[in-house]
Amino acid sequence: MFAAKQARNRGLPLQLPTGSGFYALQPGVTWLFPSDPVVFFGNLSYLHDFPRHHVSRTVLLGGKEPLGTVQVGDIADVSVGMGLALNDKASISIGYNQSFLGITKQNGKTVPGSARSVLGTLLIGGSYRFSDRRSMNFTLGVGVTRDTPDATVTVRVPMMY
């Protein structure tokens, strides 16, 4: 209780958001070109965020500040890579992902500090199939542009029922 009261008095959030707060639509196309034992792949996608109207935010001491209409930047994304089968259960992959982020606008004007960004990530991964229903995928992402995180690690365990 004491920590929550301190956070509230400092204007800090009491819980983390679970999304961006905007509806979005993301069409994309993926291509695969098998050339045993390698599979080349690529992906193109575009994420459009729909604007939100009558947006406001809570400020220190519980007041509301109207922000009007907010339109976050769209994202164009391209990725290419290849996967190499080591045997019938294991594979490794290498790829590159480039994202182009647009600027954010508030009431039709660019938000101060908002800028177009280019994010590039080198992806190195591996996959192991435990059974017909379970596998594990591991990916290490290394940021190659200034605004990209230096490193990301993703572990997935997809399960089919």
JSON list of C-alpha atoms in Angstrom, two decimals:
[
{"chain": "A", "resi": 1, "resn": "MET", "atom": "CA", "xyz": [0.00, 0.00, 0.00]},
{"chain": "A", "resi": 2, "resn": "PHE", "atom": "CA", "xyz": [2.79, 2.41, 0.92]},
{"chain": "A", "resi": 3, "resn": "ALA", "atom": "CA", "xyz": [4.68, 1.83, -2.38]},
{"chain": "A", "resi": 4, "resn": "ALA", "atom": "CA", "xyz": [1.49, 2.35, -4.42]},
{"chain": "A", "resi": 5, "resn": "LYS", "atom": "CA", "xyz": [0.80, 5.63, -2.60]},
{"chain": "A", "resi": 6, "resn": "GLN", "atom": "CA", "xyz": [4.37, 6.82, -3.26]},
{"chain": "A", "resi": 7, "resn": "ALA", "atom": "CA", "xyz": [4.05, 5.92, -6.96]},
{"chain": "A", "resi": 8, "resn": "ARG", "atom": "CA", "xyz": [0.70, 7.72, -7.23]},
{"chain": "A", "resi": 9, "resn": "ASN", "atom": "CA", "xyz": [2.13, 10.84, -5.56]},
{"chain": "A", "resi": 10, "resn": "ARG", "atom": "CA", "xyz": [5.00, 10.90, -8.08]},
{"chain": "A", "resi": 11, "resn": "GLY", "atom": "CA", "xyz": [2.73, 10.47, -11.10]},
{"chain": "A", "resi": 12, "resn": "LEU", "atom": "CA", "xyz": [4.13, 7.01, -11.87]},
{"chain": "A", "resi": 13, "resn": "PRO", "atom": "CA", "xyz": [1.89, 4.37, -13.49]},
{"chain": "A", "resi": 14, "resn": "LEU", "atom": "CA", "xyz": [0.47, 1.78, -11.11]},
{"chain": "A", "resi": 15, "resn": "GLN", "atom": "CA", "xyz": [0.09, -0.92, -13.78]},
{"chain": "A", "resi": 16, "resn": "LEU", "atom": "CA", "xyz": [1.66, -1.57, -17.15]},
{"chain": "A", "resi": 17, "resn": "PRO", "atom": "CA", "xyz": [-0.32, -1.31, -20.39]},
{"chain": "A", "resi": 18, "resn": "THR", "atom": "CA", "xyz": [-1.01, -4.52, -22.30]},
{"chain": "A", "resi": 19, "resn": "GLY", "atom": "CA", "xyz": [-1.09, -2.96, -25.77]},
{"chain": "A", "resi": 20, "resn": "SER", "atom": "CA", "xyz": [-0.64, 0.26, -27.69]},
{"chain": "A", "resi": 21, "resn": "GLY", "atom": "CA", "xyz": [-4.22, 1.46, -27.10]},
{"chain": "A", "resi": 22, "resn": "PHE", "atom": "CA", "xyz": [-4.86, 1.75, -30.85]},
{"chain": "A", "resi": 23, "resn": "TYR", "atom": "CA", "xyz": [-6.75, -0.49, -33.25]},
{"chain": "A", "resi": 24, "resn": "ALA", "atom": "CA", "xyz": [-4.52, -1.60, -36.09]},
{"chain": "A", "resi": 25, "resn": "LEU", "atom": "CA", "xyz": [-4.59, -3.60, -39.31]},
{"chain": "A", "resi": 26, "resn": "GLN", "atom": "CA", "xyz": [-1.51, -5.46, -40.58]},
{"chain": "A", "resi": 27, "resn": "PRO", "atom": "CA", "xyz": [-1.59, -7.16, -43.98]},
{"chain": "A", "resi": 28, "resn": "GLY", "atom": "CA", "xyz": [1.50, -9.02, -45.07]},
{"chain": "A", "resi": 29, "resn": "VAL", "atom": "CA", "xyz": [2.89, -11.50, -47.53]},
{"chain": "A", "resi": 30, "resn": "THR", "atom": "CA", "xyz": [5.45, -14.26, -46.88]},
{"chain": "A", "resi": 31, "resn": "TRP", "atom": "CA", "xyz": [7.40, -16.25, -49.44]},
{"chain": "A", "resi": 32, "resn": "LEU", "atom": "CA", "xyz": [9.31, -19.50, -49.06]},
{"chain": "A", "resi": 33, "resn": "PHE", "atom": "CA", "xyz": [11.77, -21.04, -51.49]},
{"chain": "A", "resi": 34, "resn": "PRO", "atom": "CA", "xyz": [12.92, -24.56, -50.54]},
{"chain": "A", "resi": 35, "resn": "SER", "atom": "CA", "xyz": [16.30, -25.66, -51.82]},
{"chain": "A", "resi": 36, "resn": "ASP", "atom": "CA", "xyz": [17.10, -28.78, -49.79]},
{"chain": "A", "resi": 37, "resn": "PRO", "atom": "CA", "xyz": [18.53, -28.63, -47.11]},
{"chain": "A", "resi": 38, "resn": "VAL", "atom": "CA", "xyz": [18.04, -24.82, -47.03]},
{"chain": "A", "resi": 39, "resn": "VAL", "atom": "CA", "xyz": [14.79, -22.83, -47.10]},
{"chain": "A", "resi": 40, "resn": "PHE", "atom": "CA", "xyz": [14.99, -19.17, -48.09]},
{"chain": "A", "resi": 41, "resn": "PHE", "atom": "CA", "xyz": [12.23, -16.94, -46.74]},
{"chain": "A", "resi": 42, "resn": "GLY", "atom": "CA", "xyz": [11.05, -13.37, -46.79]},
{"chain": "A", "resi": 43, "resn": "ASN", "atom": "CA", "xyz": [8.22, -11.26, -45.49]},
{"chain": "A", "resi": 44, "resn": "LEU", "atom": "CA", "xyz": [6.71, -7.87, -46.32]},
{"chain": "A", "resi": 45, "resn": "SER", "atom": "CA", "xyz": [4.08, -6.29, -44.08]},
{"chain": "A", "resi": 46, "resn": "TYR", "atom": "CA", "xyz": [2.50, -2.95, -43.31]},
{"chain": "A", "resi": 47, "resn": "LEU", "atom": "CA", "xyz": [0.92, -2.01, -39.98]},
{"chain": "A", "resi": 48, "resn": "HIS", "atom": "CA", "xyz": [-1.66, 0.79, -40.07]},
{"chain": "A", "resi": 49, "resn": "ASP", "atom": "CA", "xyz": [-2.75, 2.21, -36.73]},
{"chain": "A", "resi": 50, "resn": "PHE", "atom": "CA", "xyz": [-6.15, 3.89, -36.76]},
{"chain": "A", "resi": 51, "resn": "PRO", "atom": "CA", "xyz": [-6.37, 7.31, -35.06]},
{"chain": "A", "resi": 52, "resn": "ARG", "atom": "CA", "xyz": [-8.06, 7.71, -31.68]},
{"chain": "A", "resi": 53, "resn": "HIS", "atom": "CA", "xyz": [-10.32, 10.66, -31.06]},
{"chain": "A", "resi": 54, "resn": "HIS", "atom": "CA", "xyz": [-11.03, 12.46, -27.76]},
{"chain": "A", "resi": 55, "resn": "VAL", "atom": "CA", "xyz": [-7.92, 11.05, -26.09]},
{"chain": "A", "resi": 56, "resn": "SER", "atom": "CA", "xyz": [-7.01, 12.35, -22.63]},
{"chain": "A", "resi": 57, "resn": "ARG", "atom": "CA", "xyz": [-4.44, 11.44, -20.04]},
{"chain": "A", "resi": 58, "resn": "THR", "atom": "CA", "xyz": [-4.48, 11.48, -16.26]},
{"chain": "A", "resi": 59, "resn": "VAL", "atom": "CA", "xyz": [-1.99, 13.92, -14.78]},
{"chain": "A", "resi": 60, "resn": "LEU", "atom": "CA", "xyz": [-0.56, 14.39, -11.31]},
{"chain": "A", "resi": 61, "resn": "LEU", "atom": "CA", "xyz": [-3.21, 14.72, -8.56]},
{"chain": "A", "resi": 62, "resn": "GLY", "atom": "CA", "xyz": [-5.87, 12.98, -10.68]},
{"chain": "A", "resi": 63, "resn": "GLY", "atom": "CA", "xyz": [-6.64, 15.68, -13.23]},
{"chain": "A", "resi": 64, "resn": "LYS", "atom": "CA", "xyz": [-7.38, 14.99, -16.90]},
{"chain": "A", "resi": 65, "resn": "GLU", "atom": "CA", "xyz": [-5.53, 16.62, -19.80]},
{"chain": "A", "resi": 66, "resn": "PRO", "atom": "CA", "xyz": [-7.30, 16.46, -23.19]},
{"chain": "A", "resi": 67, "resn": "LEU", "atom": "CA", "xyz": [-5.01, 15.44, -26.05]},
{"chain": "A", "resi": 68, "resn": "GLY", "atom": "CA", "xyz": [-7.56, 15.45, -28.91]},
{"chain": "A", "resi": 69, "resn": "THR", "atom": "CA", "xyz": [-6.94, 13.14, -31.86]},
{"chain": "A", "resi": 70, "resn": "VAL", "atom": "CA", "xyz": [-3.78, 11.02, -31.81]},
{"chain": "A", "resi": 71, "resn": "GLN", "atom": "CA", "xyz": [-2.42, 9.12, -34.83]},
{"chain": "A", "resi": 72, "resn": "VAL", "atom": "CA", "xyz": [0.63, 6.96, -34.13]},
{"chain": "A", "resi": 73, "resn": "GLY", "atom": "CA", "xyz": [3.01, 6.22, -36.99]},
{"chain": "A", "resi": 74, "resn": "ASP", "atom": "CA", "xyz": [2.49, 3.30, -39.33]},
{"chain": "A", "resi": 75, "resn": "ILE", "atom": "CA", "xyz": [5.17, 0.61, -39.69]},
{"chain": "A", "resi": 76, "resn": "ALA", "atom": "CA", "xyz": [6.51, -0.92, -42.90]},
{"chain": "A", "resi": 77, "resn": "ASP", "atom": "CA", "xyz": [8.46, -4.12, -42.30]},
{"chain": "A", "resi": 78, "resn": "VAL", "atom": "CA", "xyz": [10.67, -6.32, -44.48]},
{"chain": "A", "resi": 79, "resn": "SER", "atom": "CA", "xyz": [12.62, -9.42, -43.51]},
{"chain": "A", "resi": 80, "resn": "VAL", "atom": "CA", "xyz": [14.71, -12.01, -45.33]},
{"chain": "A", "resi": 81, "resn": "GLY", "atom": "CA", "xyz": [16.65, -15.05, -44.26]},
{"chain": "A", "resi": 82, "resn": "MET", "atom": "CA", "xyz": [17.38, -18.72, -44.58]},
{"chain": "A", "resi": 83, "resn": "GLY", "atom": "CA", "xyz": [16.87, -21.81, -42.49]},
{"chain": "A", "resi": 84, "resn": "LEU", "atom": "CA", "xyz": [19.17, -24.82, -42.63]},
{"chain": "A", "resi": 85, "resn": "ALA", "atom": "CA", "xyz": [18.00, -28.29, -41.61]},
{"chain": "A", "resi": 86, "resn": "LEU", "atom": "CA", "xyz": [20.68, -30.07, -39.60]},
{"chain": "A", "resi": 87, "resn": "ASN", "atom": "CA", "xyz": [18.66, -33.28, -39.37]},
{"chain": "A", "resi": 88, "resn": "ASP", "atom": "CA", "xyz": [14.99, -34.29, -39.17]},
{"chain": "A", "resi": 89, "resn": "LYS", "atom": "CA", "xyz": [14.58, -32.59, -35.75]},
{"chain": "A", "resi": 90, "resn": "ALA", "atom": "CA", "xyz": [17.00, -29.67, -35.60]},
{"chain": "A", "resi": 91, "resn": "SER", "atom": "CA", "xyz": [17.52, -26.57, -37.70]},
{"chain": "A", "resi": 92, "resn": "ILE", "atom": "CA", "xyz": [19.30, -23.22, -37.51]},
{"chain": "A", "resi": 93, "resn": "SER", "atom": "CA", "xyz": [18.39, -19.96, -39.17]},
{"chain": "A", "resi": 94, "resn": "ILE", "atom": "CA", "xyz": [19.82, -16.55, -39.93]},
{"chain": "A", "resi": 95, "resn": "GLY", "atom": "CA", "xyz": [17.86, -13.53, -41.05]},
{"chain": "A", "resi": 96, "resn": "TYR", "atom": "CA", "xyz": [17.57, -9.78, -41.12]},
{"chain": "A", "resi": 97, "resn": "ASN", "atom": "CA", "xyz": [14.55, -7.65, -40.20]},
{"chain": "A", "resi": 98, "resn": "GLN", "atom": "CA", "xyz": [14.18, -3.98, -41.13]},
{"chain": "A", "resi": 99, "resn": "SER", "atom": "CA", "xyz": [11.29, -1.82, -39.86]},
{"chain": "A", "resi": 100, "resn": "PHE", "atom": "CA", "xyz": [10.43, 1.71, -40.90]},
{"chain": "A", "resi": 101, "resn": "LEU", "atom": "CA", "xyz": [8.41, 3.58, -38.25]},
{"chain": "A", "resi": 102, "resn": "GLY", "atom": "CA", "xyz": [6.37, 6.68, -39.04]},
{"chain": "A", "resi": 103, "resn": "ILE", "atom": "CA", "xyz": [5.88, 9.80, -36.96]},
{"chain": "A", "resi": 104, "resn": "THR", "atom": "CA", "xyz": [3.14, 10.37, -34.38]},
{"chain": "A", "resi": 105, "resn": "LYS", "atom": "CA", "xyz": [0.66, 13.19, -34.91]},
{"chain": "A", "resi": 106, "resn": "GLN", "atom": "CA", "xyz": [-1.61, 14.94, -32.44]},
{"chain": "A", "resi": 107, "resn": "ASN", "atom": "CA", "xyz": [-4.50, 16.96, -33.89]},
{"chain": "A", "resi": 108, "resn": "GLY", "atom": "CA", "xyz": [-2.86, 16.77, -37.33]},
{"chain": "A", "resi": 109, "resn": "LYS", "atom": "CA", "xyz": [0.50, 18.16, -36.17]},
{"chain": "A", "resi": 110, "resn": "THR", "atom": "CA", "xyz": [3.72, 16.24, -35.58]},
{"chain": "A", "resi": 111, "resn": "VAL", "atom": "CA", "xyz": [4.29, 15.56, -31.87]},
{"chain": "A", "resi": 112, "resn": "PRO", "atom": "CA", "xyz": [7.47, 17.32, -30.65]},
{"chain": "A", "resi": 113, "resn": "GLY", "atom": "CA", "xyz": [10.26, 14.76, -30.41]},
{"chain": "A", "resi": 114, "resn": "SER", "atom": "CA", "xyz": [8.52, 12.33, -32.78]},
{"chain": "A", "resi": 115, "resn": "ALA", "atom": "CA", "xyz": [10.73, 11.27, -35.67]},
{"chain": "A", "resi": 116, "resn": "ARG", "atom": "CA", "xyz": [10.80, 8.61, -38.34]},
{"chain": "A", "resi": 117, "resn": "SER", "atom": "CA", "xyz": [12.89, 5.66, -37.21]},
{"chain": "A", "resi": 118, "resn": "VAL", "atom": "CA", "xyz": [14.59, 2.76, -38.93]},
{"chain": "A", "resi": 119, "resn": "LEU", "atom": "CA", "xyz": [15.09, -0.39, -36.89]},
{"chain": "A", "resi": 120, "resn": "GLY", "atom": "CA", "xyz": [17.38, -3.16, -38.11]},
{"chain": "A", "resi": 121, "resn": "THR", "atom": "CA", "xyz": [17.91, -6.50, -36.40]},
{"chain": "A", "resi": 122, "resn": "LEU", "atom": "CA", "xyz": [20.16, -9.43, -37.29]},
{"chain": "A", "resi": 123, "resn": "LEU", "atom": "CA", "xyz": [18.40, -12.64, -36.21]},
{"chain": "A", "resi": 124, "resn": "ILE", "atom": "CA", "xyz": [20.17, -15.91, -35.39]},
{"chain": "A", "resi": 125, "resn": "GLY", "atom": "CA", "xyz": [18.04, -18.81, -34.28]},
{"chain": "A", "resi": 126, "resn": "GLY", "atom": "CA", "xyz": [17.55, -22.49, -33.83]},
{"chain": "A", "resi": 127, "resn": "SER", "atom": "CA", "xyz": [14.69, -24.93, -33.57]},
{"chain": "A", "resi": 128, "resn": "TYR", "atom": "CA", "xyz": [14.37, -28.42, -32.13]},
{"chain": "A", "resi": 129, "resn": "ARG", "atom": "CA", "xyz": [11.37, -30.69, -32.59]},
{"chain": "A", "resi": 130, "resn": "PHE", "atom": "CA", "xyz": [10.70, -32.84, -29.51]},
{"chain": "A", "resi": 131, "resn": "SER", "atom": "CA", "xyz": [7.69, -34.66, -30.98]},
{"chain": "A", "resi": 132, "resn": "ASP", "atom": "CA", "xyz": [4.93, -34.21, -33.57]},
{"chain": "A", "resi": 133, "resn": "ARG", "atom": "CA", "xyz": [3.20, -31.84, -31.13]},
{"chain": "A", "resi": 134, "resn": "ARG", "atom": "CA", "xyz": [6.05, -29.98, -29.41]},
{"chain": "A", "resi": 135, "resn": "SER", "atom": "CA", "xyz": [9.05, -28.01, -30.48]},
{"chain": "A", "resi": 136, "resn": "MET", "atom": "CA", "xyz": [11.25, -25.24, -29.14]},
{"chain": "A", "resi": 137, "resn": "ASN", "atom": "CA", "xyz": [12.41, -22.17, -31.05]},
{"chain": "A", "resi": 138, "resn": "PHE", "atom": "CA", "xyz": [15.22, -19.89, -29.88]},
{"chain": "A", "resi": 139, "resn": "THR", "atom": "CA", "xyz": [16.13, -16.55, -31.47]},
{"chain": "A", "resi": 140, "resn": "LEU", "atom": "CA", "xyz": [18.87, -14.06, -30.66]},
{"chain": "A", "resi": 141, "resn": "GLY", "atom": "CA", "xyz": [18.33, -10.62, -32.15]},
{"chain": "A", "resi": 142, "resn": "VAL", "atom": "CA", "xyz": [21.26, -8.20, -32.44]},
{"chain": "A", "resi": 143, "resn": "GLY", "atom": "CA", "xyz": [20.40, -4.56, -33.09]},
{"chain": "A", "resi": 144, "resn": "VAL", "atom": "CA", "xyz": [22.31, -3.02, -35.97]},
{"chain": "A", "resi": 145, "resn": "THR", "atom": "CA", "xyz": [20.77, 0.48, -35.98]},
{"chain": "A", "resi": 146, "resn": "ARG", "atom": "CA", "xyz": [20.94, 3.19, -33.31]},
{"chain": "A", "resi": 147, "resn": "ASP", "atom": "CA", "xyz": [17.32, 2.95, -32.11]},
{"chain": "A", "resi": 148, "resn": "THR", "atom": "CA", "xyz": [17.13, -0.86, -32.06]},
{"chain": "A", "resi": 149, "resn": "PRO", "atom": "CA", "xyz": [17.67, -2.72, -28.78]},
{"chain": "A", "resi": 150, "resn": "ASP", "atom": "CA", "xyz": [21.24, -4.04, -28.56]},
{"chain": "A", "resi": 151, "resn": "ALA", "atom": "CA", "xyz": [20.04, -7.61, -28.01]},
{"chain": "A", "resi": 152, "resn": "THR", "atom": "CA", "xyz": [16.78, -9.53, -27.70]},
{"chain": "A", "resi": 153, "resn": "VAL", "atom": "CA", "xyz": [16.28, -13.17, -26.80]},
{"chain": "A", "resi": 154, "resn": "THR", "atom": "CA", "xyz": [13.09, -15.05, -27.68]},
{"chain": "A", "resi": 155, "resn": "VAL", "atom": "CA", "xyz": [12.25, -18.60, -26.64]},
{"chain": "A", "resi": 156, "resn": "ARG", "atom": "CA", "xyz": [9.02, -20.16, -27.89]},
{"chain": "A", "resi": 157, "resn": "VAL", "atom": "CA", "xyz": [7.56, -23.56, -27.17]},
{"chain": "A", "resi": 158, "resn": "PRO", "atom": "CA", "xyz": [4.62, -24.04, -29.54]},
{"chain": "A", "resi": 159, "resn": "MET", "atom": "CA", "xyz": [2.30, -26.93, -28.68]},
{"chain": "A", "resi": 160, "resn": "MET", "atom": "CA", "xyz": [-0.30, -28.54, -30.90]},
{"chain": "A", "resi": 161, "resn": "TYR", "atom": "CA", "xyz": [-3.32, -30.31, -29.44]}
]
